[in-house]
Amino acid sequence: MMRITGRAKKIAFFVTLGAFLIGLAVALNVTWIVINWREVVPLVLGIIFFGLIIAGLIVYTIFLVREIHKNEQQDSFLNAVTHELKTPIASIRLYLETLESRQLSEPQRHDFYRIMLEDTDRLIGTVEQVLKAGEARHGSNKKNWQEVDFSGIVFERLTSRVCAITCRRKRFDLESNRKRNFY
């Protein structure tokens, strides 16, 4: 006998509900066609609207099943990460309790310290992987900010404007002098 888990029950419920609603929509559509078979406009509109309802129900059911699978994957990921975090913590705790409760030789102590450092590195590696996964998932929202020398930009812009104004004045003065000398 096959045991059905809570997740499988959720999927079965939504698939069954979707199938029931699609069947109900088909029954209503057939009834609509039988009642309105002589009138063309209500018949065509009824077929179109019921077709849209059926398509919407199918898409809705598929969406729900995908969301349930996505939640299952997230739960599995969390369980795996929790296990990966708990294992080195339990190991470190065991070594610390041993160091506290027993008299050990210096080589044994150093061996315990080495193992605890390795477990700590494992913990750090797991945490970094989880953080990188989170950054990769939300990386598209991240902005690439750069430091900008705003005063330098303003100074360059003002200098170029002053030069442009000075050049225009000189050109205007030259043109004025030419016109005076010409007449």
mmCIF file of C-alpha atoms in Angstrom:
data_model
loop_
_atom_site.group_PDB
_atom_site.id
_atom_site.type_symbol
_atom_site.label_atom_id
_atom_site.label_comp_id
_atom_site.label_asym_id
_atom_site.label_seq_id
_atom_site.Cartn_x
_atom_site.Cartn_y
_atom_site.Cartn_z
ATOM 1 C CA MET A 1 0.000 0.000 0.000
ATOM 2 C CA MET A 2 1.358 3.412 -1.002
ATOM 3 C CA ARG A 3 1.510 6.084 1.670
ATOM 4 C CA ILE A 4 0.432 9.554 0.546
ATOM 5 C CA THR A 5 2.369 12.444 2.075
ATOM 6 C CA GLY A 6 0.992 15.898 2.887
ATOM 7 C CA ARG A 7 2.547 17.379 -0.243
ATOM 8 C CA ALA A 8 1.109 14.662 -2.440
ATOM 9 C CA LYS A 9 -2.304 15.332 -0.884
ATOM 10 C CA LYS A 10 -2.004 19.020 -1.759
ATOM 11 C CA ILE A 11 -1.092 18.243 -5.352
ATOM 12 C CA ALA A 12 -3.868 15.646 -5.620
ATOM 13 C CA PHE A 13 -6.392 18.095 -4.155
ATOM 14 C CA PHE A 14 -5.548 20.886 -6.605
ATOM 15 C CA VAL A 15 -5.395 18.556 -9.603
ATOM 16 C CA THR A 16 -8.748 17.035 -8.601
ATOM 17 C CA LEU A 17 -10.262 20.467 -8.028
ATOM 18 C CA GLY A 18 -8.963 21.653 -11.408
ATOM 19 C CA ALA A 19 -10.325 18.558 -13.172
ATOM 20 C CA PHE A 20 -13.694 18.961 -11.415
ATOM 21 C CA LEU A 21 -13.967 22.627 -12.381
ATOM 22 C CA ILE A 22 -12.982 21.856 -15.974
ATOM 23 C CA GLY A 23 -15.613 19.089 -16.077
ATOM 24 C CA LEU A 24 -18.205 21.487 -14.647
ATOM 25 C CA ALA A 25 -17.289 24.122 -17.244
ATOM 26 C CA VAL A 26 -17.582 21.539 -20.043
ATOM 27 C CA ALA A 27 -21.011 20.436 -18.727
ATOM 28 C CA LEU A 28 -22.164 24.051 -18.594
ATOM 29 C CA ASN A 29 -20.834 24.612 -22.093
ATOM 30 C CA VAL A 30 -22.679 21.590 -23.478
ATOM 31 C CA THR A 31 -25.883 22.696 -21.713
ATOM 32 C CA TRP A 32 -25.471 26.205 -23.126
ATOM 33 C CA ILE A 33 -25.057 24.799 -26.630
ATOM 34 C CA VAL A 34 -28.165 22.595 -26.287
ATOM 35 C CA ILE A 35 -30.295 25.474 -24.965
ATOM 36 C CA ASN A 36 -29.077 28.082 -27.481
ATOM 37 C CA TRP A 37 -28.484 25.953 -30.572
ATOM 38 C CA ARG A 38 -30.941 28.067 -32.647
ATOM 39 C CA GLU A 39 -29.500 31.465 -31.722
ATOM 40 C CA VAL A 40 -26.110 32.082 -33.299
ATOM 41 C CA VAL A 41 -24.779 35.053 -31.271
ATOM 42 C CA PRO A 42 -25.365 33.618 -27.756
ATOM 43 C CA LEU A 43 -24.146 30.237 -28.989
ATOM 44 C CA VAL A 44 -20.838 31.627 -30.324
ATOM 45 C CA LEU A 45 -20.304 33.917 -27.329
ATOM 46 C CA GLY A 46 -21.049 31.059 -24.917
ATOM 47 C CA ILE A 47 -18.566 28.758 -26.657
ATOM 48 C CA ILE A 48 -15.877 31.463 -26.652
ATOM 49 C CA PHE A 49 -16.371 32.407 -22.979
ATOM 50 C CA PHE A 50 -16.502 28.812 -21.781
ATOM 51 C CA GLY A 51 -13.376 28.053 -23.811
ATOM 52 C CA LEU A 52 -11.639 30.925 -22.031
ATOM 53 C CA ILE A 53 -12.871 29.665 -18.654
ATOM 54 C CA ILE A 54 -11.566 26.160 -19.374
ATOM 55 C CA ALA A 55 -8.195 27.529 -20.537
ATOM 56 C CA GLY A 56 -7.982 29.700 -17.401
ATOM 57 C CA LEU A 57 -8.729 26.746 -15.138
ATOM 58 C CA ILE A 58 -6.090 24.622 -16.844
ATOM 59 C CA VAL A 59 -3.470 27.380 -16.510
ATOM 60 C CA TYR A 60 -4.489 27.938 -12.882
ATOM 61 C CA THR A 61 -4.136 24.235 -12.039
ATOM 62 C CA ILE A 62 -0.737 24.029 -13.742
ATOM 63 C CA PHE A 63 0.408 27.136 -11.868
ATOM 64 C CA LEU A 64 -0.669 25.700 -8.507
ATOM 65 C CA VAL A 65 1.107 22.388 -9.132
ATOM 66 C CA ARG A 66 4.292 24.251 -10.159
ATOM 67 C CA GLU A 67 4.149 26.393 -7.013
ATOM 68 C CA ILE A 68 3.763 23.294 -4.862
ATOM 69 C CA HIS A 69 6.806 21.720 -6.557
ATOM 70 C CA LYS A 70 8.758 24.959 -6.065
ATOM 71 C CA ASN A 71 7.881 24.953 -2.354
ATOM 72 C CA GLU A 72 8.994 21.317 -2.112
ATOM 73 C CA GLN A 73 12.350 22.217 -3.670
ATOM 74 C CA GLN A 74 12.796 25.086 -1.226
ATOM 75 C CA ASP A 75 11.956 22.789 1.692
ATOM 76 C CA SER A 76 14.481 20.220 0.451
ATOM 77 C CA PHE A 77 17.113 22.922 0.101
ATOM 78 C CA LEU A 78 16.477 24.186 3.623
ATOM 79 C CA ASN A 79 16.634 20.652 5.030
ATOM 80 C CA ALA A 80 19.939 19.996 3.238
ATOM 81 C CA VAL A 81 21.450 23.299 4.394
ATOM 82 C CA THR A 82 20.262 22.709 7.955
ATOM 83 C CA HIS A 83 21.896 19.284 7.936
ATOM 84 C CA GLU A 84 25.120 20.719 6.498
ATOM 85 C CA LEU A 85 25.182 23.335 9.242
ATOM 86 C CA LYS A 86 24.266 21.021 12.109
ATOM 87 C CA THR A 87 26.867 18.337 11.360
ATOM 88 C CA PRO A 88 30.007 20.455 11.911
ATOM 89 C CA ILE A 89 28.403 22.211 14.892
ATOM 90 C CA ALA A 90 27.679 18.849 16.542
ATOM 91 C CA SER A 91 31.222 17.704 15.801
ATOM 92 C CA ILE A 92 32.771 20.843 17.296
ATOM 93 C CA ARG A 93 30.555 20.544 20.356
ATOM 94 C CA LEU A 94 31.542 16.894 20.845
ATOM 95 C CA TYR A 95 35.253 17.743 20.657
ATOM 96 C CA LEU A 96 34.844 20.672 23.040
ATOM 97 C CA GLU A 97 32.971 18.512 25.572
ATOM 98 C CA THR A 98 35.691 15.883 25.278
ATOM 99 C CA LEU A 99 38.417 18.498 25.822
ATOM 100 C CA GLU A 100 36.551 19.810 28.846
ATOM 101 C CA SER A 101 35.808 16.476 30.497
ATOM 102 C CA ARG A 102 39.023 14.497 29.881
ATOM 103 C CA GLN A 103 42.704 14.967 30.270
ATOM 104 C CA LEU A 104 44.272 14.516 26.846
ATOM 105 C CA SER A 105 47.854 14.455 25.687
ATOM 106 C CA GLU A 106 49.186 17.434 23.773
ATOM 107 C CA PRO A 107 49.180 15.614 20.363
ATOM 108 C CA GLN A 108 45.534 14.575 20.926
ATOM 109 C CA ARG A 109 44.604 18.157 21.832
ATOM 110 C CA HIS A 110 46.263 19.486 18.675
ATOM 111 C CA ASP A 111 44.466 16.833 16.625
ATOM 112 C CA PHE A 112 41.131 17.905 18.153
ATOM 113 C CA TYR A 113 41.924 21.565 17.453
ATOM 114 C CA ARG A 114 42.789 20.726 13.844
ATOM 115 C CA ILE A 115 39.520 18.818 13.366
ATOM 116 C CA MET A 116 37.510 21.648 14.941
ATOM 117 C CA LEU A 117 39.201 24.171 12.625
ATOM 118 C CA GLU A 118 38.351 21.966 9.624
ATOM 119 C CA ASP A 119 34.732 21.797 10.782
ATOM 120 C CA THR A 120 34.708 25.574 11.203
ATOM 121 C CA ASP A 121 36.035 25.963 7.655
ATOM 122 C CA ARG A 122 33.285 23.626 6.478
ATOM 123 C CA LEU A 123 30.703 25.777 8.241
ATOM 124 C CA ILE A 124 32.100 28.941 6.698
ATOM 125 C CA GLY A 125 32.094 27.308 3.250
ATOM 126 C CA THR A 126 28.456 26.259 3.607
ATOM 127 C CA VAL A 127 27.390 29.706 4.762
ATOM 128 C CA GLU A 128 29.295 31.354 1.876
ATOM 129 C CA GLN A 129 27.614 29.022 -0.643
ATOM 130 C CA VAL A 130 24.186 29.880 0.746
ATOM 131 C CA LEU A 131 24.999 33.597 0.589
ATOM 132 C CA LYS A 132 26.284 33.280 -2.993
ATOM 133 C CA ALA A 133 23.125 31.422 -3.969
ATOM 134 C CA GLY A 134 21.060 34.241 -2.478
ATOM 135 C CA GLU A 135 23.129 36.864 -4.296
ATOM 136 C CA ALA A 136 22.812 34.992 -7.593
ATOM 137 C CA ARG A 137 19.064 34.778 -7.142
ATOM 138 C CA HIS A 138 18.704 38.477 -6.344
ATOM 139 C CA GLY A 139 21.678 39.660 -8.417
ATOM 140 C CA SER A 140 19.521 41.320 -11.065
ATOM 141 C CA ASN A 141 18.311 43.831 -8.451
ATOM 142 C CA LYS A 142 21.848 44.748 -7.466
ATOM 143 C CA LYS A 143 23.138 48.122 -8.657
ATOM 144 C CA ASN A 144 26.721 48.729 -9.742
ATOM 145 C CA TRP A 145 27.486 51.892 -7.821
ATOM 146 C CA GLN A 146 30.720 53.709 -8.505
ATOM 147 C CA GLU A 147 32.338 56.582 -6.711
ATOM 148 C CA VAL A 148 32.182 59.783 -8.756
ATOM 149 C CA ASP A 149 34.256 62.948 -8.382
ATOM 150 C CA PHE A 150 31.311 65.328 -8.576
ATOM 151 C CA SER A 151 33.388 68.464 -7.945
ATOM 152 C CA GLY A 152 35.731 67.513 -10.805
ATOM 153 C CA ILE A 153 32.794 67.055 -13.184
ATOM 154 C CA VAL A 154 31.290 70.400 -12.162
ATOM 155 C CA PHE A 155 34.678 72.113 -12.518
ATOM 156 C CA GLU A 156 35.205 70.666 -16.022
ATOM 157 C CA ARG A 157 31.726 71.697 -17.083
ATOM 158 C CA LEU A 158 32.103 75.231 -15.735
ATOM 159 C CA THR A 159 35.519 75.576 -17.374
ATOM 160 C CA SER A 160 34.159 74.482 -20.739
ATOM 161 C CA ARG A 161 31.206 76.924 -20.418
ATOM 162 C CA VAL A 162 33.529 79.805 -19.477
ATOM 163 C CA CYS A 163 35.735 78.984 -22.482
ATOM 164 C CA ALA A 164 32.718 78.846 -24.774
ATOM 165 C CA ILE A 165 31.409 82.202 -23.510
ATOM 166 C CA THR A 166 34.873 83.781 -23.803
ATOM 167 C CA CYS A 167 35.280 82.470 -27.347
ATOM 168 C CA ARG A 168 31.879 83.866 -28.362
ATOM 169 C CA ARG A 169 32.740 87.287 -26.937
ATOM 170 C CA LYS A 170 36.061 87.332 -28.789
ATOM 171 C CA ARG A 171 34.349 86.273 -32.013
ATOM 172 C CA PHE A 172 31.685 88.957 -31.491
ATOM 173 C CA ASP A 173 34.402 91.547 -30.841
ATOM 174 C CA LEU A 174 36.295 90.498 -33.993
ATOM 175 C CA GLU A 175 33.141 90.644 -36.117
ATOM 176 C CA SER A 176 32.264 94.057 -34.675
ATOM 177 C CA ASN A 177 35.746 95.335 -35.456
ATOM 178 C CA ARG A 178 35.566 94.014 -39.034
ATOM 179 C CA LYS A 179 32.209 95.666 -39.628
ATOM 180 C CA ARG A 180 33.506 98.993 -38.247
ATOM 181 C CA ASN A 181 36.675 98.794 -40.323
ATOM 182 C CA PHE A 182 34.736 97.776 -43.398
ATOM 183 C CA TYR A 183 32.437 100.825 -43.360
#
